[in-house]
Amino acid sequence: MESVVLYKFIPYIIYGMAIVFSLGGGALVYAGLSNSTERLQTRLRMRSTLNKGRALVQESASKSAAEDWLKKAGNPLGLTSLTYHIIFIVGAVILLGNYVFIPFIMTGEFSIIAFAVIFIGFLFFLPSMPYSLFVFFMKRLVDFQQAKKNAEVFMLYDLLINELQMMKVSRINSYNLIKDLLPYFSTIQPFLAKTLTEWSSNIGPDAALENLGKKLGTREGRSLVSVLKSLDRVDRVTAITSLKGMQEMFTRAQIENNRRKRKVTTDLLGIPVKVTHFLIIINFIVVVVIMVSNVLSSSH
């Protein structure tokens, strides 16, 4: 059996050796016909071409649908569009090589079923497909991230009201309030820290708070920004009244966010069941195709 396998691979080994020797001979001829300056210029041109190609690949990846979804989801596991596409392509090549091309080289038979299953499976992970598993996971992660942000925004409302109620002076300093409350947060802490940095720079407090509202990306976050803008210009009682009014409105929105969060958890827990049903359906289709092909071959 091993001798038969080796016999099948002999032509490919010969072709590989011929390619290696041809490339080696071409390199030796080039080294003999060119001087060191020409070789240095050629290396520089090749390096420049590679850098331009790498920049084009990174630019196209940054404008892809996968990059948009991964940014909205907070780049889970440090994934970017480029790394995701590399993993996607490498996985496709490995599966096709293991289940399609290597069996074809070994037996000479091309497995259409294996190719179709792998092709359909990878279609479900394409970022450009609106109903793919990739888009499904990203939507759930985005909803989960928004729910975490809203929960901490609600906590910020509560902490601001408590701080204002304990104050003995009527003059409010929003910068110091946010700075003192910064350690209590995890999800929105980077956004608040960036806002404080911009606050004390040439940008100013209003522009810094506007940027905070854009980074939070929720209606509740933008409402909080509108309240924070007016804290320094109103007295303590008015600020507490405004914050309590916004908190009551936000509480109703938070109830809806909690329902959405439970729905996300339910959907994530239901994924193994859905995948199992999908595999059962695929297995049933494969069995039907094999049975039909056997019946047709026997009738011929």
Short mmCIF file of C-alpha atoms in Angstrom, two decimals:
data_model
loop_
_atom_site.label_atom_id
_atom_site.label_comp_id
_atom_site.label_asym_id
_atom_site.label_seq_id
_atom_site.Cartn_x
_atom_site.Cartn_y
_atom_site.Cartn_z
CA MET A 1 0.00 0.00 0.00
CA GLU A 2 2.81 2.43 0.92
CA SER A 3 4.62 1.67 -2.34
CA VAL A 4 1.44 2.41 -4.32
CA VAL A 5 1.01 5.76 -2.53
CA LEU A 6 4.67 6.62 -3.18
CA TYR A 7 4.26 5.70 -6.84
CA LYS A 8 1.33 8.13 -7.15
CA PHE A 9 3.36 10.95 -5.61
CA ILE A 10 6.48 10.42 -7.78
CA PRO A 11 5.31 12.72 -10.65
CA TYR A 12 4.55 15.54 -8.19
CA ILE A 13 7.95 15.07 -6.51
CA ILE A 14 9.66 15.30 -9.90
CA TYR A 15 7.73 18.46 -10.79
CA GLY A 16 8.62 20.00 -7.42
CA MET A 17 12.31 19.21 -7.82
CA ALA A 18 12.27 20.65 -11.35
CA ILE A 19 10.72 23.90 -10.10
CA VAL A 20 13.25 24.19 -7.25
CA PHE A 21 16.23 23.55 -9.53
CA SER A 22 14.87 25.98 -12.13
CA LEU A 23 14.49 28.73 -9.57
CA GLY A 24 17.95 28.02 -8.14
CA GLY A 25 19.51 28.08 -11.62
CA GLY A 26 17.77 31.35 -12.46
CA ALA A 27 19.02 32.90 -9.23
CA LEU A 28 22.61 31.81 -9.95
CA VAL A 29 22.46 33.17 -13.51
CA TYR A 30 21.08 36.49 -12.24
CA ALA A 31 23.82 36.70 -9.57
CA GLY A 32 26.46 36.07 -12.21
CA LEU A 33 25.14 38.64 -14.74
CA SER A 34 24.48 41.52 -12.29
CA ASN A 35 26.64 43.51 -9.92
CA SER A 36 25.95 44.33 -6.25
CA THR A 37 24.40 47.75 -7.07
CA GLU A 38 21.85 46.25 -9.48
CA ARG A 39 20.97 43.52 -7.00
CA LEU A 40 20.48 46.14 -4.28
CA GLN A 41 18.19 48.19 -6.56
CA THR A 42 16.18 45.08 -7.41
CA ARG A 43 15.73 44.23 -3.72
CA LEU A 44 14.62 47.79 -2.99
CA ARG A 45 12.10 47.70 -5.85
CA MET A 46 10.73 44.34 -4.66
CA ARG A 47 10.50 45.63 -1.07
CA SER A 48 8.69 48.76 -2.26
CA THR A 49 6.26 46.64 -4.30
CA LEU A 50 5.58 44.37 -1.32
CA ASN A 51 4.98 47.36 0.98
CA LYS A 52 2.55 48.92 -1.51
CA GLY A 53 0.71 45.61 -1.88
CA ARG A 54 0.52 45.22 1.91
CA ALA A 55 -0.80 48.77 2.26
CA LEU A 56 -3.46 48.13 -0.40
CA VAL A 57 -4.54 44.92 1.36
CA GLN A 58 -4.79 46.68 4.72
CA GLU A 59 -6.70 49.60 3.19
CA SER A 60 -9.21 47.31 1.47
CA ALA A 61 -9.60 45.29 4.68
CA SER A 62 -10.24 48.45 6.72
CA LYS A 63 -13.11 49.39 4.38
CA SER A 64 -14.74 45.95 4.41
CA ALA A 65 -17.99 44.93 6.09
CA ALA A 66 -16.07 42.70 8.52
CA GLU A 67 -14.08 45.68 9.84
CA ASP A 68 -17.27 47.67 10.46
CA TRP A 69 -18.87 44.83 12.40
CA LEU A 70 -15.72 44.07 14.41
CA LYS A 71 -15.33 47.74 15.39
CA LYS A 72 -18.96 47.94 16.49
CA ALA A 73 -18.46 44.78 18.57
CA GLY A 74 -15.29 46.15 20.18
CA ASN A 75 -12.86 43.88 18.27
CA PRO A 76 -13.49 40.65 20.25
CA LEU A 77 -10.32 38.59 20.88
CA GLY A 78 -8.37 41.39 19.20
CA LEU A 79 -9.68 40.40 15.78
CA THR A 80 -9.43 42.78 12.85
CA SER A 81 -10.79 42.38 9.34
CA LEU A 82 -7.37 41.31 8.03
CA THR A 83 -6.81 38.63 10.68
CA TYR A 84 -10.36 37.34 10.28
CA HIS A 85 -9.97 36.98 6.50
CA ILE A 86 -6.58 35.28 6.96
CA ILE A 87 -8.13 32.75 9.38
CA PHE A 88 -11.09 32.34 7.02
CA ILE A 89 -8.91 31.64 3.96
CA VAL A 90 -6.46 29.37 5.82
CA GLY A 91 -9.37 27.36 7.25
CA ALA A 92 -10.95 26.99 3.81
CA VAL A 93 -7.64 25.86 2.27
CA ILE A 94 -7.01 23.32 5.05
CA LEU A 95 -10.49 21.80 4.83
CA LEU A 96 -10.49 21.69 1.03
CA GLY A 97 -7.01 20.18 0.97
CA ASN A 98 -7.83 17.55 3.63
CA TYR A 99 -11.26 16.47 2.38
CA VAL A 100 -11.18 17.26 -1.36
CA PHE A 101 -7.75 17.63 -2.99
CA ILE A 102 -5.72 15.04 -1.06
CA PRO A 103 -8.41 12.32 -1.51
CA PHE A 104 -8.52 13.30 -5.20
CA ILE A 105 -4.75 12.81 -5.49
CA MET A 106 -4.89 9.54 -3.57
CA THR A 107 -7.91 7.94 -5.25
CA GLY A 108 -8.49 10.02 -8.37
CA GLU A 109 -12.12 10.70 -7.36
CA PHE A 110 -13.38 14.24 -6.79
CA SER A 111 -15.85 14.41 -3.88
CA ILE A 112 -18.55 16.83 -4.95
CA ILE A 113 -20.46 16.33 -1.68
CA ALA A 114 -17.47 17.28 0.50
CA PHE A 115 -16.74 20.29 -1.68
CA ALA A 116 -20.40 21.42 -1.54
CA VAL A 117 -20.62 21.00 2.26
CA ILE A 118 -17.40 22.99 2.84
CA PHE A 119 -18.47 25.67 0.35
CA ILE A 120 -21.92 26.07 1.94
CA GLY A 121 -20.40 26.04 5.43
CA PHE A 122 -18.02 28.87 4.61
CA LEU A 123 -20.79 30.88 2.98
CA PHE A 124 -22.35 31.10 6.44
CA PHE A 125 -19.21 32.83 7.75
CA LEU A 126 -18.88 35.47 5.01
CA PRO A 127 -19.17 38.99 6.48
CA SER A 128 -20.80 40.27 3.28
CA MET A 129 -23.71 37.84 3.62
CA PRO A 130 -26.56 39.62 5.48
CA TYR A 131 -27.83 36.40 7.11
CA SER A 132 -24.50 34.69 7.82
CA LEU A 133 -23.44 33.34 11.21
CA PHE A 134 -20.73 36.03 11.34
CA VAL A 135 -23.33 38.81 11.10
CA PHE A 136 -25.54 36.98 13.61
CA PHE A 137 -22.71 36.76 16.18
CA MET A 138 -21.63 40.37 15.59
CA LYS A 139 -25.19 41.67 16.07
CA ARG A 140 -25.47 39.81 19.35
CA LEU A 141 -22.09 41.11 20.54
CA VAL A 142 -23.04 44.69 19.59
CA ASP A 143 -26.31 44.37 21.53
CA PHE A 144 -24.43 42.98 24.51
CA GLN A 145 -21.87 45.81 24.42
CA GLN A 146 -24.64 48.42 24.20
CA ALA A 147 -26.42 46.83 27.16
CA LYS A 148 -23.22 46.99 29.24
CA LYS A 149 -22.69 50.64 28.30
CA ASN A 150 -26.26 51.55 29.22
CA ALA A 151 -25.97 49.77 32.56
CA GLU A 152 -22.90 51.83 33.48
CA VAL A 153 -24.49 55.04 32.16
CA PHE A 154 -27.43 54.36 34.50
CA MET A 155 -24.98 53.84 37.36
CA LEU A 156 -23.30 57.15 36.46
CA TYR A 157 -26.66 58.91 36.76
CA ASP A 158 -27.14 57.43 40.22
CA LEU A 159 -23.62 58.30 41.39
CA LEU A 160 -23.90 61.87 40.12
CA ILE A 161 -27.16 62.38 42.01
CA ASN A 162 -25.62 60.98 45.21
CA GLU A 163 -22.53 63.18 44.86
CA LEU A 164 -24.63 66.30 44.28
CA GLN A 165 -26.89 65.55 47.22
CA MET A 166 -23.89 65.20 49.53
CA MET A 167 -22.30 68.44 48.33
CA LYS A 168 -22.38 71.38 50.77
CA VAL A 169 -21.59 74.05 48.17
CA SER A 170 -23.83 75.17 45.35
CA ARG A 171 -21.04 75.54 42.80
CA ILE A 172 -20.67 72.40 40.66
CA ASN A 173 -17.44 71.29 38.99
CA SER A 174 -18.34 68.62 36.41
CA TYR A 175 -14.71 67.82 35.61
CA ASN A 176 -13.89 66.90 39.21
CA LEU A 177 -17.14 64.95 39.58
CA ILE A 178 -16.37 62.75 36.55
CA LYS A 179 -12.74 62.37 37.63
CA ASP A 180 -13.73 61.17 41.11
CA LEU A 181 -16.26 58.67 39.72
CA LEU A 182 -13.93 57.27 37.03
CA PRO A 183 -12.68 54.19 39.02
CA TYR A 184 -16.24 52.87 39.43
CA PHE A 185 -16.59 51.95 35.74
CA SER A 186 -15.02 49.44 33.39
CA THR A 187 -16.80 49.53 30.02
CA ILE A 188 -17.18 53.31 29.70
CA GLN A 189 -14.03 54.15 31.66
CA PRO A 190 -11.83 54.60 28.53
CA PHE A 191 -14.43 56.96 27.03
CA LEU A 192 -14.62 59.02 30.23
CA ALA A 193 -10.81 59.16 30.53
CA LYS A 194 -10.54 60.34 26.92
CA THR A 195 -13.21 62.98 27.63
CA LEU A 196 -11.27 64.30 30.63
CA THR A 197 -8.11 64.52 28.51
CA GLU A 198 -9.92 66.45 25.78
CA TRP A 199 -11.68 68.59 28.41
CA SER A 200 -8.38 70.04 29.65
CA SER A 201 -6.96 70.47 26.12
CA ASN A 202 -7.68 73.04 23.42
CA ILE A 203 -10.87 71.18 22.42
CA GLY A 204 -12.84 72.37 25.41
CA PRO A 205 -15.56 70.78 27.58
CA ASP A 206 -18.47 71.07 25.13
CA ALA A 207 -16.61 69.39 22.25
CA ALA A 208 -15.22 66.74 24.64
CA LEU A 209 -18.73 65.89 25.86
CA GLU A 210 -20.01 65.78 22.27
CA ASN A 211 -17.28 63.25 21.45
CA LEU A 212 -18.31 61.26 24.53
CA GLY A 213 -21.90 61.07 23.26
CA LYS A 214 -20.68 59.81 19.87
CA LYS A 215 -18.47 57.16 21.49
CA LEU A 216 -21.25 55.91 23.75
CA GLY A 217 -23.48 55.65 20.69
CA THR A 218 -26.75 55.28 22.60
CA ARG A 219 -29.72 57.55 23.17
CA GLU A 220 -29.20 57.34 26.91
CA GLY A 221 -25.55 58.35 26.54
CA ARG A 222 -26.46 61.39 24.46
CA SER A 223 -29.07 62.39 27.07
CA LEU A 224 -26.40 62.14 29.77
CA VAL A 225 -24.09 64.38 27.72
CA SER A 226 -26.80 67.05 27.41
CA VAL A 227 -27.20 67.05 31.20
CA LEU A 228 -23.44 67.16 31.87
CA LYS A 229 -23.10 70.20 29.61
CA SER A 230 -25.43 72.22 31.81
CA LEU A 231 -24.14 71.13 35.25
CA ASP A 232 -21.54 73.89 35.51
CA ARG A 233 -24.09 76.57 34.58
CA VAL A 234 -26.91 75.69 37.01
CA ASP A 235 -27.21 75.44 40.78
CA ARG A 236 -27.12 72.17 42.71
CA VAL A 237 -30.91 71.85 43.20
CA THR A 238 -31.66 72.39 39.51
CA ALA A 239 -28.95 69.89 38.54
CA ILE A 240 -30.37 67.25 40.90
CA THR A 241 -33.89 67.83 39.54
CA SER A 242 -32.65 67.47 35.95
CA LEU A 243 -30.68 64.32 36.72
CA LYS A 244 -33.62 62.70 38.54
CA GLY A 245 -35.95 63.45 35.65
CA MET A 246 -33.52 61.95 33.16
CA GLN A 247 -32.98 58.99 35.49
CA GLU A 248 -36.68 58.16 35.59
CA MET A 249 -36.87 58.25 31.83
CA PHE A 250 -33.72 56.21 31.62
CA THR A 251 -35.07 53.61 34.05
CA ARG A 252 -37.88 52.77 31.65
CA ALA A 253 -35.37 52.47 28.82
CA GLN A 254 -33.14 50.30 31.00
CA ILE A 255 -35.98 47.85 31.58
CA GLU A 256 -36.23 47.42 27.82
CA ASN A 257 -32.44 46.99 27.59
CA ASN A 258 -32.58 44.25 30.22
CA ARG A 259 -35.23 42.47 28.19
CA ARG A 260 -32.99 42.77 25.13
CA LYS A 261 -30.04 41.45 27.12
CA ARG A 262 -32.04 38.41 28.21
CA LYS A 263 -33.05 37.88 24.59
CA VAL A 264 -29.38 38.00 23.54
CA THR A 265 -28.49 35.43 26.21
CA THR A 266 -31.36 33.19 25.11
CA ASP A 267 -30.26 33.45 21.47
CA LEU A 268 -26.65 32.62 22.35
CA LEU A 269 -27.70 29.61 24.43
CA GLY A 270 -29.93 28.47 21.55
CA ILE A 271 -27.07 28.48 19.02
CA PRO A 272 -25.91 24.88 19.79
CA VAL A 273 -29.48 23.66 19.26
CA LYS A 274 -29.77 25.56 15.96
CA VAL A 275 -26.38 24.26 14.81
CA THR A 276 -27.45 20.71 15.69
CA HIS A 277 -30.65 21.09 13.67
CA PHE A 278 -28.66 22.52 10.77
CA LEU A 279 -26.24 19.55 10.82
CA ILE A 280 -29.16 17.12 10.96
CA ILE A 281 -30.74 18.77 7.91
CA ILE A 282 -27.41 18.73 6.04
CA ASN A 283 -26.94 15.06 6.93
CA PHE A 284 -30.45 14.27 5.68
CA ILE A 285 -29.77 16.09 2.39
CA VAL A 286 -26.47 14.22 1.95
CA VAL A 287 -28.19 10.88 2.57
CA VAL A 288 -30.91 11.70 0.03
CA VAL A 289 -28.31 12.75 -2.58
CA ILE A 290 -26.30 9.55 -2.05
CA MET A 291 -29.42 7.39 -2.29
CA VAL A 292 -30.56 9.12 -5.50
CA SER A 293 -27.08 8.82 -7.05
CA ASN A 294 -26.97 5.09 -6.15
CA VAL A 295 -30.41 4.52 -7.66
CA LEU A 296 -29.44 6.32 -10.86
CA SER A 297 -26.14 4.46 -11.15
CA SER A 298 -27.88 1.08 -10.60
CA SER A 299 -30.54 1.91 -13.19
CA HIS A 300 -27.87 2.68 -15.78
#
